[in-house]
Every structure is written in C-alpha cells, then in structure tokens.
Short mmCIF file of C-alpha atoms in Angstrom, two decimals:
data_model
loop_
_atom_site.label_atom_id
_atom_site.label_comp_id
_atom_site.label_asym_id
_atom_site.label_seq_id
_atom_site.Cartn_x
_atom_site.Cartn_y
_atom_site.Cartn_z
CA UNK C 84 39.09 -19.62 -27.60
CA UNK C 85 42.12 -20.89 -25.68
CA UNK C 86 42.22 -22.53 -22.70
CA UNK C 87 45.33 -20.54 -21.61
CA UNK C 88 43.50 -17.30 -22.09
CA UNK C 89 42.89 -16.16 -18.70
CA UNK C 90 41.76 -12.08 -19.38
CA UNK C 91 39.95 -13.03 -22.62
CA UNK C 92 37.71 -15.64 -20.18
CA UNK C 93 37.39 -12.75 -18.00
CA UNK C 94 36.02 -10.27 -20.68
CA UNK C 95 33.40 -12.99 -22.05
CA UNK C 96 32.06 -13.62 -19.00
CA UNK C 97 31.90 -9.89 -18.59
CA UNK C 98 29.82 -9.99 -21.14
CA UNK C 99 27.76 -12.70 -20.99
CA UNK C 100 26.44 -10.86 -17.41
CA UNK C 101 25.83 -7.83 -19.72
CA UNK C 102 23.78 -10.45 -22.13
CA UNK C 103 22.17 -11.92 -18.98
CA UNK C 104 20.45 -8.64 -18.34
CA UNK C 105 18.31 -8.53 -20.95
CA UNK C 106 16.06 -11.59 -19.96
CA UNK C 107 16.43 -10.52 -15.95
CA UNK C 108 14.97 -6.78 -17.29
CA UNK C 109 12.07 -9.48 -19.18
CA UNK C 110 11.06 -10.84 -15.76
CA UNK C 111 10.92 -7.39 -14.32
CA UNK C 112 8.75 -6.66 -16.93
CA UNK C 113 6.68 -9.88 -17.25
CA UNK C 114 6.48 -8.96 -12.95
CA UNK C 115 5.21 -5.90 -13.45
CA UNK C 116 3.01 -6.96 -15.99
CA UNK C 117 1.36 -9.92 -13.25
CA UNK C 118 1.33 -6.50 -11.37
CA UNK C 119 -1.08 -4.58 -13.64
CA UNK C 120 -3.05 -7.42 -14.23
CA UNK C 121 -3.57 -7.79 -10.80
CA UNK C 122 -4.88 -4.34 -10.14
CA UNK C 123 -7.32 -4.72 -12.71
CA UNK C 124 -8.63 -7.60 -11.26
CA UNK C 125 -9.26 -5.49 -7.66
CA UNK C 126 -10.86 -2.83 -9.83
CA UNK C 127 -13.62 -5.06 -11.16
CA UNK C 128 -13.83 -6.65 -7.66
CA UNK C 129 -14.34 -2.81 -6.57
CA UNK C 130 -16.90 -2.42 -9.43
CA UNK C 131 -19.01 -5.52 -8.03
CA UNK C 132 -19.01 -4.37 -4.46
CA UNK C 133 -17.80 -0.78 -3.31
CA UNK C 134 -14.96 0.83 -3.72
CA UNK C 135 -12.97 2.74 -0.72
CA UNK C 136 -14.54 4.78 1.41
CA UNK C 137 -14.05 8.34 2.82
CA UNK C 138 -16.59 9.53 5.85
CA UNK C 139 -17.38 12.81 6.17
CA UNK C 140 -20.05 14.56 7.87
CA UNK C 141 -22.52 16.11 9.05
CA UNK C 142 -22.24 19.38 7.57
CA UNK C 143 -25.11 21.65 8.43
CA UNK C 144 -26.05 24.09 6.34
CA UNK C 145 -28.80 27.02 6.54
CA UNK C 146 -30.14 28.73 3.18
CA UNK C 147 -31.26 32.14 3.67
CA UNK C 148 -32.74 34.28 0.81
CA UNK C 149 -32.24 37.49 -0.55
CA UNK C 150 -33.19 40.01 -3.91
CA UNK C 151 -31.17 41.88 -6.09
CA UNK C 152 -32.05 44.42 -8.51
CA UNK C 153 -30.34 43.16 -12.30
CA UNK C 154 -29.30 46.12 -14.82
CA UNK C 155 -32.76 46.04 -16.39
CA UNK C 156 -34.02 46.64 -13.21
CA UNK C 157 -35.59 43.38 -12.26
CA UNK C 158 -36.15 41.24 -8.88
CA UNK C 159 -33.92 38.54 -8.64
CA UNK C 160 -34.28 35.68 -5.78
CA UNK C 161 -30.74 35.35 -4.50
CA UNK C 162 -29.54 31.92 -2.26
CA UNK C 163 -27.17 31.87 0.64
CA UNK C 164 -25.89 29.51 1.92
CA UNK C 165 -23.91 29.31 5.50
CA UNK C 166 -22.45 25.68 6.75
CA UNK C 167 -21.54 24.63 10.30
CA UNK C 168 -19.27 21.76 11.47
CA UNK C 169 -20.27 20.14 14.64
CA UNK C 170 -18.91 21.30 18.23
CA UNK C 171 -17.78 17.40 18.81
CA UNK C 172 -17.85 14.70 16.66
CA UNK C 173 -17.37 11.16 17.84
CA UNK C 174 -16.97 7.81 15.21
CA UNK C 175 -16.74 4.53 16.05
CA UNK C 176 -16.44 1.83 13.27
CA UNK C 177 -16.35 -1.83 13.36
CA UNK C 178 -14.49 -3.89 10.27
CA UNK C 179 -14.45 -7.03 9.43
CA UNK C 180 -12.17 -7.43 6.31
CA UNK C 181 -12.66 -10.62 3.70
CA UNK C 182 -10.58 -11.68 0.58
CA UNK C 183 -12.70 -11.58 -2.68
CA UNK C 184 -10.94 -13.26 -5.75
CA UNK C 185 -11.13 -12.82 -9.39
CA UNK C 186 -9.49 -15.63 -10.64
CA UNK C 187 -5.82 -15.78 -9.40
CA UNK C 188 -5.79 -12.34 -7.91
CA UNK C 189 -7.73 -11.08 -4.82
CA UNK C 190 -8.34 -8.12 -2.74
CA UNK C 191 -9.52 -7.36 0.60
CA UNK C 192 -13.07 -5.95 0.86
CA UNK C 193 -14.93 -5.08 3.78
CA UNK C 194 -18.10 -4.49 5.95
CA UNK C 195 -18.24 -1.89 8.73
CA UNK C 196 -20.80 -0.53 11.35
CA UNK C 197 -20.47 2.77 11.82
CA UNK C 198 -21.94 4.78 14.66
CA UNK C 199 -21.64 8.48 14.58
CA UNK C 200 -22.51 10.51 17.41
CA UNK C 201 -21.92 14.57 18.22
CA UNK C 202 -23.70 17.95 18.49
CA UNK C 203 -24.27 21.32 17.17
CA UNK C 204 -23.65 24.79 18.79
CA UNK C 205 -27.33 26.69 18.03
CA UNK C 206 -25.96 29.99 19.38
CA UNK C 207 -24.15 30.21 16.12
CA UNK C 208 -27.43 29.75 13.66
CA UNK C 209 -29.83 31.37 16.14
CA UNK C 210 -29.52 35.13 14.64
CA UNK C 211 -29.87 33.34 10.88
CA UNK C 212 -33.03 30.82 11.29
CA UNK C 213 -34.64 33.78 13.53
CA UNK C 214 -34.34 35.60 10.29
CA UNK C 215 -37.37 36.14 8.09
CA UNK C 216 -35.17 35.11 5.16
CA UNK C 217 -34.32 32.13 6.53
CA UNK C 218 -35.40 29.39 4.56
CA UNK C 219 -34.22 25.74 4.93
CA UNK C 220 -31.50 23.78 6.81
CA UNK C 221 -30.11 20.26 5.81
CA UNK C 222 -27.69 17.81 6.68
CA UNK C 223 -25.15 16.42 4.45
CA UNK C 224 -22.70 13.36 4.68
CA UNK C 225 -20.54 11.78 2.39
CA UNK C 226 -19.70 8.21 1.39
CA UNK C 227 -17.70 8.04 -1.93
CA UNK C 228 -19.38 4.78 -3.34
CA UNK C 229 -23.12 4.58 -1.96
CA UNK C 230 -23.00 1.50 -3.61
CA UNK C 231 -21.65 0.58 -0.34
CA UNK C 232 -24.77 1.48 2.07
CA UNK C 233 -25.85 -1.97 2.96
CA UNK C 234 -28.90 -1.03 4.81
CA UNK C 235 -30.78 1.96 5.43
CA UNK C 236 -29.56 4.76 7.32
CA UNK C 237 -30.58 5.71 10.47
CA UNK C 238 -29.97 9.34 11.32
CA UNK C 239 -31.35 10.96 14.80
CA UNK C 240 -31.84 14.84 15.09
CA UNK C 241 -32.44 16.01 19.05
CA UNK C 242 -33.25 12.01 19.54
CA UNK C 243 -35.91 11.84 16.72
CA UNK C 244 -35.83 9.88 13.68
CA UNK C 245 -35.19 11.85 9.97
CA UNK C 246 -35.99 11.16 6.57
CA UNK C 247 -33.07 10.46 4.50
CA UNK C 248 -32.70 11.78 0.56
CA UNK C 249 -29.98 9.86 -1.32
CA UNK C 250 -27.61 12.47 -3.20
CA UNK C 251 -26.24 16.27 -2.15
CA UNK C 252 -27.60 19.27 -2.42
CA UNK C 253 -24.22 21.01 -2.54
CA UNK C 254 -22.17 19.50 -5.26
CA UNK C 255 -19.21 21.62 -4.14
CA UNK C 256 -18.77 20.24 -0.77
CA UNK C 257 -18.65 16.58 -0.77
CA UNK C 258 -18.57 14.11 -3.86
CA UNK C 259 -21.25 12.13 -3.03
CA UNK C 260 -23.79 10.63 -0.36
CA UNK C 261 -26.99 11.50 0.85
CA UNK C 262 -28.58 14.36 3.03
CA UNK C 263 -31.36 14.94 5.48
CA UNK C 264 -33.61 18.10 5.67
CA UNK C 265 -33.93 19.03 9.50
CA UNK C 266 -35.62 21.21 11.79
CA UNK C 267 -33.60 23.62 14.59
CA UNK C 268 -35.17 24.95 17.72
CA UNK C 269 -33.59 27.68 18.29
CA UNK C 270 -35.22 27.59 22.03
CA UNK C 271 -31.96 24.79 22.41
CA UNK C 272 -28.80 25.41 23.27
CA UNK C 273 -27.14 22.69 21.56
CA UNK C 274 -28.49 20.19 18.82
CA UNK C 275 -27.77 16.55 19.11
CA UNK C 276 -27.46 13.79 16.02
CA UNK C 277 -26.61 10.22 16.16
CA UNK C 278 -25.92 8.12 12.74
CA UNK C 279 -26.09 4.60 12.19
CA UNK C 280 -24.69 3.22 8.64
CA UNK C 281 -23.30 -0.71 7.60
CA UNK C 282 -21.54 0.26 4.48
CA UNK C 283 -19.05 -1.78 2.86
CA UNK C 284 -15.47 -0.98 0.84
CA UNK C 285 -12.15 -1.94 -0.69
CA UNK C 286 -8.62 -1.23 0.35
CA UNK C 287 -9.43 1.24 3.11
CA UNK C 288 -11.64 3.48 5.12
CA UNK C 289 -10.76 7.12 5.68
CA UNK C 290 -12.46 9.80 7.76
CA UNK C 291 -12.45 13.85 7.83
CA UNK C 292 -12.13 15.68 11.50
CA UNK C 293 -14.98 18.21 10.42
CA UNK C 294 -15.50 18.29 14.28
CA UNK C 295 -14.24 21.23 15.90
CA UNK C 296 -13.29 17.96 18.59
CA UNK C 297 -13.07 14.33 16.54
CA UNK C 298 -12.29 11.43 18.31
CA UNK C 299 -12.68 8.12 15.80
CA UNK C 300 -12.21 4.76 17.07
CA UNK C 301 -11.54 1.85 14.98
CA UNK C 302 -11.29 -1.81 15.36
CA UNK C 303 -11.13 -4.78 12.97
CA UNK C 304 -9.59 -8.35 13.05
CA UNK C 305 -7.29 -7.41 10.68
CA UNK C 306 -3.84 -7.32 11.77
CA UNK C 307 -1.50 -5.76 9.05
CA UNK C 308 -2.92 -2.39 8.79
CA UNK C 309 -0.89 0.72 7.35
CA UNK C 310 -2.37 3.79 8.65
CA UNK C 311 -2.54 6.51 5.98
CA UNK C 312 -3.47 10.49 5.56
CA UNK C 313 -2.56 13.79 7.36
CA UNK C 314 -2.96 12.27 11.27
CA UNK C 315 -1.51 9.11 12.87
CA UNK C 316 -3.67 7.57 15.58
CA UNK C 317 -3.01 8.75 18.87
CA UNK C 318 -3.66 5.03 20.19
CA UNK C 319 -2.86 1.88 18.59
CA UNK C 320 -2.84 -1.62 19.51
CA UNK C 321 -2.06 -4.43 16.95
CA UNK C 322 -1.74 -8.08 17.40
CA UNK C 323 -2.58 -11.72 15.55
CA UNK C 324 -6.28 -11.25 16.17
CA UNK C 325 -6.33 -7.85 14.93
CA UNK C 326 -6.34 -3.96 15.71
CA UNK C 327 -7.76 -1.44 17.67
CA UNK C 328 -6.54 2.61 16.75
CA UNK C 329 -8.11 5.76 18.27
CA UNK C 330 -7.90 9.43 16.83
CA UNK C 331 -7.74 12.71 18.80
CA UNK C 332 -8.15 15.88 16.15
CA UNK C 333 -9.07 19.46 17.05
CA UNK C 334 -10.19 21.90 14.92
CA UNK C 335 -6.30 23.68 14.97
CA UNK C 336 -4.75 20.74 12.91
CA UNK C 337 -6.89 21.00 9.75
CA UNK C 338 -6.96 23.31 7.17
CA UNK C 339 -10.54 24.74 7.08
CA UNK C 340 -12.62 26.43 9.71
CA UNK C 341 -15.62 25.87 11.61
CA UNK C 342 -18.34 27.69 9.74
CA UNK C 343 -18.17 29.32 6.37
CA UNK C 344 -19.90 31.01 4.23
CA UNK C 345 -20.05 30.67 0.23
CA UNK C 346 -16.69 29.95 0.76
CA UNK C 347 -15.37 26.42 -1.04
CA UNK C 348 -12.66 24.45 0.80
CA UNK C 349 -11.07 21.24 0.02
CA UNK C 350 -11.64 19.28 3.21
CA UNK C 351 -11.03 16.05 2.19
CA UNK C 352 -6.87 17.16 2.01
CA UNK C 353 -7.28 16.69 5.67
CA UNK C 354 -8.60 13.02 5.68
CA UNK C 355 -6.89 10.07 7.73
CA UNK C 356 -7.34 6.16 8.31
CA UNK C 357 -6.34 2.54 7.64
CA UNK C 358 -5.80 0.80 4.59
CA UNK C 359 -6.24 -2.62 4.87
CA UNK C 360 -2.17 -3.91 3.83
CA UNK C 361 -1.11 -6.67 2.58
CA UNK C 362 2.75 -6.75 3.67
CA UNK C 363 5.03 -6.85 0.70
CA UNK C 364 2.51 -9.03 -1.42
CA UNK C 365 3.68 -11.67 -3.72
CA UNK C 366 4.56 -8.75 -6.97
CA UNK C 367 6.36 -6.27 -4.63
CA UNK C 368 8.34 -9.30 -2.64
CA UNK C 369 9.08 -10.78 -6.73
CA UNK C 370 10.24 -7.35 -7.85
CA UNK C 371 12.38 -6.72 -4.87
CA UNK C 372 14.13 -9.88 -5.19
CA UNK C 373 14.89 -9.62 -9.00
CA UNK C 374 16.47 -6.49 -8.15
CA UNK C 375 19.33 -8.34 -6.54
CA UNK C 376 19.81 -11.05 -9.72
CA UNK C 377 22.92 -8.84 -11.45
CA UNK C 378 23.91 -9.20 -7.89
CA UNK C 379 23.58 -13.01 -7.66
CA UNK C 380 24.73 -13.69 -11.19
CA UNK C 381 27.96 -11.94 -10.54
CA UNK C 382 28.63 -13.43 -7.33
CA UNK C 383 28.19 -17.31 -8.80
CA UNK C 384 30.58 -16.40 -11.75
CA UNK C 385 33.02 -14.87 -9.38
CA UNK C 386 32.58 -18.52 -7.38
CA UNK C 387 33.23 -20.50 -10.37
CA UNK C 388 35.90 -18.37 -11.54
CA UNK C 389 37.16 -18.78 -8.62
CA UNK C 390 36.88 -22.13 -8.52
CA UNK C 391 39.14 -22.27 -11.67
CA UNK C 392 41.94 -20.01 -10.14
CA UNK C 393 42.56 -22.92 -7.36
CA UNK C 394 41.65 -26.07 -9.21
CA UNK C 395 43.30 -24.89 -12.60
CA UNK C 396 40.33 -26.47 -14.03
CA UNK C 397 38.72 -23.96 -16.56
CA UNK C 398 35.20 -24.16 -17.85
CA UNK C 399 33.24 -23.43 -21.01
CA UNK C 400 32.16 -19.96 -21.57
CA UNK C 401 29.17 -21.51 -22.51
CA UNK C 402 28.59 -23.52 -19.61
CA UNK C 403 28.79 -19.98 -17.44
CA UNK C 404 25.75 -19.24 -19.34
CA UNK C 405 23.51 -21.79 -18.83
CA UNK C 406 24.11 -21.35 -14.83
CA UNK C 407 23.64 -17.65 -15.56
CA UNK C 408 20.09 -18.85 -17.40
CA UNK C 409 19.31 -20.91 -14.27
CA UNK C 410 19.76 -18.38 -12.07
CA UNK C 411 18.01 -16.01 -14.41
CA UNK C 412 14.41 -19.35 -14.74
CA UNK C 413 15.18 -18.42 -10.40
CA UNK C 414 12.89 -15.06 -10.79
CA UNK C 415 10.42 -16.86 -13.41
CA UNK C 416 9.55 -19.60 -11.16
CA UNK C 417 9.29 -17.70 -8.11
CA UNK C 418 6.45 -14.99 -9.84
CA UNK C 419 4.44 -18.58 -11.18
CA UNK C 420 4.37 -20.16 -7.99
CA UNK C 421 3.93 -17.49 -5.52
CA UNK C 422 0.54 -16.43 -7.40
CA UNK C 423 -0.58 -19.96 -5.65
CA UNK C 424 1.69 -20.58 -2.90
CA UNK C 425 2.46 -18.08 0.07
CA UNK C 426 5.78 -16.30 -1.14
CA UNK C 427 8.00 -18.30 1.25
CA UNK C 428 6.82 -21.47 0.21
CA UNK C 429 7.26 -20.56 -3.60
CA UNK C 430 10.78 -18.72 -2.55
CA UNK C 431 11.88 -22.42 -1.00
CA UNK C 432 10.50 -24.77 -4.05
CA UNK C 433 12.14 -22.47 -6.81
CA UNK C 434 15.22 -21.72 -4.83
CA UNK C 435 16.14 -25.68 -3.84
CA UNK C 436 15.44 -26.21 -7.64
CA UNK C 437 17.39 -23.76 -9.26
CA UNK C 438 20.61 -25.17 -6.39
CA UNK C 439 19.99 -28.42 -7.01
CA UNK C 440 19.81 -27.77 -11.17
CA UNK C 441 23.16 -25.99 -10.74
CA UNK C 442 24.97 -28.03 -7.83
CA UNK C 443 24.20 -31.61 -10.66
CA UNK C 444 25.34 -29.28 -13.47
CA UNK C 445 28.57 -28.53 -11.41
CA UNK C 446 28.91 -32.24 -10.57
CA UNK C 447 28.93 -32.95 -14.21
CA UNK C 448 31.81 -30.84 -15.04
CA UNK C 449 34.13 -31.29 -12.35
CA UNK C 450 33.08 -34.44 -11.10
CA UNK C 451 34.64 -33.35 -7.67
CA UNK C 452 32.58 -33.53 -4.34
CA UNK C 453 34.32 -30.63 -2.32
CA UNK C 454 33.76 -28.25 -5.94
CA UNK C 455 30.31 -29.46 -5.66
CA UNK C 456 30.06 -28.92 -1.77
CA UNK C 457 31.44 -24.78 -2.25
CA UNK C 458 29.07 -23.81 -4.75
CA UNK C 459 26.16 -25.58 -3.27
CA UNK C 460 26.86 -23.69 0.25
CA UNK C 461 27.65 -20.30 -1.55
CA UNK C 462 24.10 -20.48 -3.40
CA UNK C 463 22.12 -21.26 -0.57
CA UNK C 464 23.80 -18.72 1.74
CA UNK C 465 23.45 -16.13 -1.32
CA UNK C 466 19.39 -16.95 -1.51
CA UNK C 467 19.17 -17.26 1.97
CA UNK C 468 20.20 -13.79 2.51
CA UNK C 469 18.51 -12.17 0.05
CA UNK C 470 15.41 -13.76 1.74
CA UNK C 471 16.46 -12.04 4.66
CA UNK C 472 16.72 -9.05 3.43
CA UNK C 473 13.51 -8.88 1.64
CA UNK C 474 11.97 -9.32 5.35
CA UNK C 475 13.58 -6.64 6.64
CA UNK C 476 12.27 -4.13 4.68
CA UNK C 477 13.58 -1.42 7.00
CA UNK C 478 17.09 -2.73 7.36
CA UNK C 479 17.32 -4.36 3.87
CA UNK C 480 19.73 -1.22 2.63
CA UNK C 481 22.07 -1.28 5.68
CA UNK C 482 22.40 -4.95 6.16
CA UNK C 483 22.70 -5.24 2.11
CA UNK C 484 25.50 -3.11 2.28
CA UNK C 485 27.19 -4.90 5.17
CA UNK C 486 26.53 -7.83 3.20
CA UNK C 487 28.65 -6.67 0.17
CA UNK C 488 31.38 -5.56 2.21
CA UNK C 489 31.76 -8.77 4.08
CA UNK C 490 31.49 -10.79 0.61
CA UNK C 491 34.52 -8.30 -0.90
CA UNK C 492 36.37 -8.52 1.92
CA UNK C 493 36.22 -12.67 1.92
CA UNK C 494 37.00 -12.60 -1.47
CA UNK C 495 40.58 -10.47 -0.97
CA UNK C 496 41.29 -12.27 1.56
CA UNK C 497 41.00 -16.13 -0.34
CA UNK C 498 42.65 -14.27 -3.12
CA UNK C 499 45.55 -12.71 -1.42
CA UNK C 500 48.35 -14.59 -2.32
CA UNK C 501 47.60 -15.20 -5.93
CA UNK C 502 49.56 -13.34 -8.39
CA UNK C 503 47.17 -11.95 -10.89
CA UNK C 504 49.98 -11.08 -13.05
CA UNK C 505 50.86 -14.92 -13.36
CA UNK C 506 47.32 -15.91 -13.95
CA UNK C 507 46.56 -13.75 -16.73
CA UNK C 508 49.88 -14.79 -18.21
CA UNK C 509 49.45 -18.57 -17.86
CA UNK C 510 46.74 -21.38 -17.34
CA UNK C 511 44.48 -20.85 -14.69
#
C-alpha cells in the first residue's frame, strides 16, 4: 500500500473497525456468559437456603356443607367454601441481609422476624358458623419456600396459642405454607390474631395487602434497596446504615375483594416489596461499558489519524490494529478482574494498563513526546468519561450525547483549515 494513499488508509481503517467488532461482540458474549454462570451459582445458593419470599395471609375460610341429588338419584355431600380477608392487617419485618458465595459469585440472602398483627370482622361469618351446616374454619398463610421457616411458628387466635399444620388446604389460593384450624365465637364482635415467624430468603421479600387496611413496615441494614411490585412505600428513609420503608394499602387499590366465595382470584398480581439490589453489579457495569468500545475504537483512530494529518507522519495499517486489539484486551481485563476487585478498582488497573500499553506503543513509532502527551490525555479523558457515565445511570443518555457533540464539534474545529481535497490528493 502506498504511503501517499491518503483515502485508501482511510477505507482500511474503516475496515479494520468493522474487523474489530467481531472480538468486541466475543466479550459481550464471553460477559454475558460470566452473567449466566453467575445466576446459576445464586440458584444453588437459593437451593441450599430459601429462595424469595412472598407473605400472604391470613385468609380465613369457613366450610359449610350441603347435598345434592345426582341423576341416579343419589345423596351427594357437597363442600363450600367462603374466605374472609382481615378488617386490618399490620406487618412489621426485620432484615438483616448477608452475602453467601459459591465460588466467585455470591448473592445476598437473608433472615427476617416477622410480626403480624390484625383482626377479623365476625358480623360477616356470624349467619354462616350459626348455621347447622357449618362445619370447619381454618387459617391459611403463605410463604413460597417453607424451607425458609427457621423456627416454629407462633400464631395467636383471640390471644390464645394454635396448633399449626404445615401445607394448605386450598391449593387454589396460595402456593404454599401452612394453616391453622381455629375456633370463632360468634358471641365476639371482632376476632384478633397475632403471628410470629423468623424465616429466611434470597433476593427479596414481598407482601400481599389482603387487609381491607395494610400497613407493612420494613427495616434492614441494607442500604441499596430497589423497591418492586404494584405499590411504592408511602415512607422511605435510606442511608449508609440502612433502610426503613412503610406501606399504606386499602382494600380500593387491589384487584380482589374482601370476601369471596368459590370464586378464584390471583392475589399475588397485587404483591409489593424490596429486593435486596446490588447497584449495577460487576456484569451489568462490564456490559454497559463494552457497549461504548465501537465508540472508543473510533475515536483513538480518528486521534491517530489525526495525528498523521498535522505531523505528515503516516502509520502502518497494521499498527492501527494492534491499538484497536488493546483497546479491544480493555473489556477482557476489566470482566477478569472485577469478579475479584470492586468494579472501580478493576476499571482503574485495566484502564492505566491498556494507556500505558498504547501511550509506549505510540512512543515507539513516533518517538515524539508532545504525540505521546495527545494520545495519552485523549485516552484517559475518553475512559474517564465513560466511567462517568456508567455512574450516572440516569443521565448516562443525555450527557453521552452532549459528550459526542462536544467531541464532533472539537474535531471541526482542529480540522477547519485543512483542505481535504489536498490531503486525499497528496501525502498526509
């Protein structure tokens, strides 16, 4: 290739960012590979302890039964059931969140005291347990992994202790848990329960308002929560040592009613609560930073090109891709070191390498300090706000674009006066 050949340079290295691609889309991959692997890894940490939990409960129900003649005339023993959600429900729960690791990987588990206090209207089941064909009344709660339950439950009915039956006695209604046959006196105007579980989880904790008043009330020394599902808290306070939220729901923001009767509803579409987050994590913050490599690759070409337009010293097509590989081992290093080292620490170490690789590499060539000195500040201002922008997750789009206009807009303005006509024409 000649020297002189100013628009063929500029279509090789064209192309040789095309060819860089291919291993940048490799580290994607390989990231989102780490990714999976790491996922896993919290599964079988969810398989050893508990996995995340969803509260729900109690749910009374009354069984009342009945006969019905078949077509050949016989007596059959019919079941109905009727289920009541408590007047108020109040939940207060404790966490204290832990890392577990497997390996290189971890996850955040947790233990959490739960207290669960509230009452139920008898005016509304005094008609159906006065009833001769009233037969039984239970409560049911559920905890999606009762692997969880660390101790046994404690569950109060009008102040007195119950007996407590691991499993459900209506499938239907909650995926799994335990339940506790009780007794209503009907002489009462109200019935009163109080619950008492330590129960342990992954990830997060959720709860369902099946109070026609819920008020929950958690606290834990975490301090990066995310709060998820249909309701926001109504109170929040988050600092270094942790978190306090509170929830207000009435039985007008949910999608299901107060009492039903062989009726099925999907209750759990209205659950809420905090999932214990882990801000950006090492594969996200990876991922998101690969995304701006085409970005970085063509910005350091359009430096050393550049470079060449002002210096008239041309380099190696060649040479432009072994910075281009550099920049490319960036991304590599980064995903290896930040699965041991917090992701700014591992950002820093692979970033001053891969400057310091390519600042000696520039030396080499043009064996001139202020060459040296340009492309040295250009990559760390490049990395260094890129770094900045994966922060700022919020602003990352806006400031990005600013960014890019800024860089354009510097790069007309150094290039003004050149005639690009006499360039491609000539030597550079």
């Amino acid at each position: 290739m000649k020297k002189e050949s100013v628009a063929l340079r500029l279509l090789i290295v064209g192309c040789l960012i095309v060819l860089l691609l291919i291993p940048l889309f490799m580290i994607e991959a390989l990231i989102a590979e780490r990714q999976i692997n790491r996922n896993v890894s919290i599964k079988e940490i969810s398989k050893s302890w508990a996995g995340p939990q969803t509260i729900t409960g109690p749910i009374l129900t009354t069984i009342t039964t009945g006969v019905k003649i078949s077509k050949e005339g016989n007596k059959i023993e019919t079941k109905k059931r009727n289920f009541y959600l408590p007047e108020d429900l109040t939940i207060e729960a404790k966490v204290i969140p832990e890392k577990r690791y497997r390996g290189i990987y971890s996850a955040i588990v947790y233990k959490t005291d739960i207290k669960i206090k509230g009452r139920f209207s008898n005016q509304k089941i005094k008609e159906i347990i006065s009833d001769s064909s009233f037969k039984e009344s239970y409560l049911s709660f559920n905890v999606n992994d009762p692997k969880g339950i660390q101790q046994d439950v404690v569950v109060k009915w009008n102040n007195i202790s119950q007996t407590i039956v691991p499993g459900l006695k209506d499938k239907n209604l909650f995926t799994s848990g335990f339940h506790s046959n009780i007794i209503i006196n009907k002489d009462q105007p109200d019935s009163v329960f109080e619950i008492n579980l330590t129960l342990s989880g992954v990830d997060e904790i959720n709860f369902v308002p099946v109070g026609k008043n819920t008020e929950v009330k958690v606290s834990s020394t975490w301090n990066d929560p995310s709060f998820t599902g249909n309701f926001l808290p109504s109170q929040r306070e988050i600092s270094e040592k942790g978190f306090t939220a509170s929830w207000s729901v009435n039985h007008f923001n949910r999608q299901f009613p107060q009492e039903w009767s062989q009726s099925t509803y999907d209750i759990f579409k209205d659950k809420f609560g905090v999932k214990f987050y882990i801000p950006a994590d090492e594969y996200q913050q990876t991922m998101r930073s690969s995304k701006y490599g085409l970005l970085l690759i063509i910005f350091t070409f359009v430096s050393f090109f550049l470079v060449e337009v002002f210096s008239g010293k041309a380099i190696h097509p060649i040479q432009y891709l072994l910075i281009g590989l550099a920049l490319i081992i960036f991304y590599s290093m980064l995903l290896a070191i930040s699965e041991y080292l917090l992701f700014q620490y591992s950002y820093l170490i692979s970033g001053v390498l891969v400057i310091s690789l390519i600042s000696l590499y520039t030396k080499s060539v043009y064996k001139d300090r202020t060459i040296v000195t340009s492309i040295s500040t250009m990559l760390i201002a490049f990395y260094g706000f890129v770094y900045v922008l994966l922060q700022m997750e919020d602003y990352s789009l806006l400031l990005g674009n600013f960014a890019l206009f800024l860089i354009l807009a510097a790069i007309m303005f150094f290039t003004r006066k050149i005639n690009w006509f006499d360039v491609l024409k000539g030597k550079v």
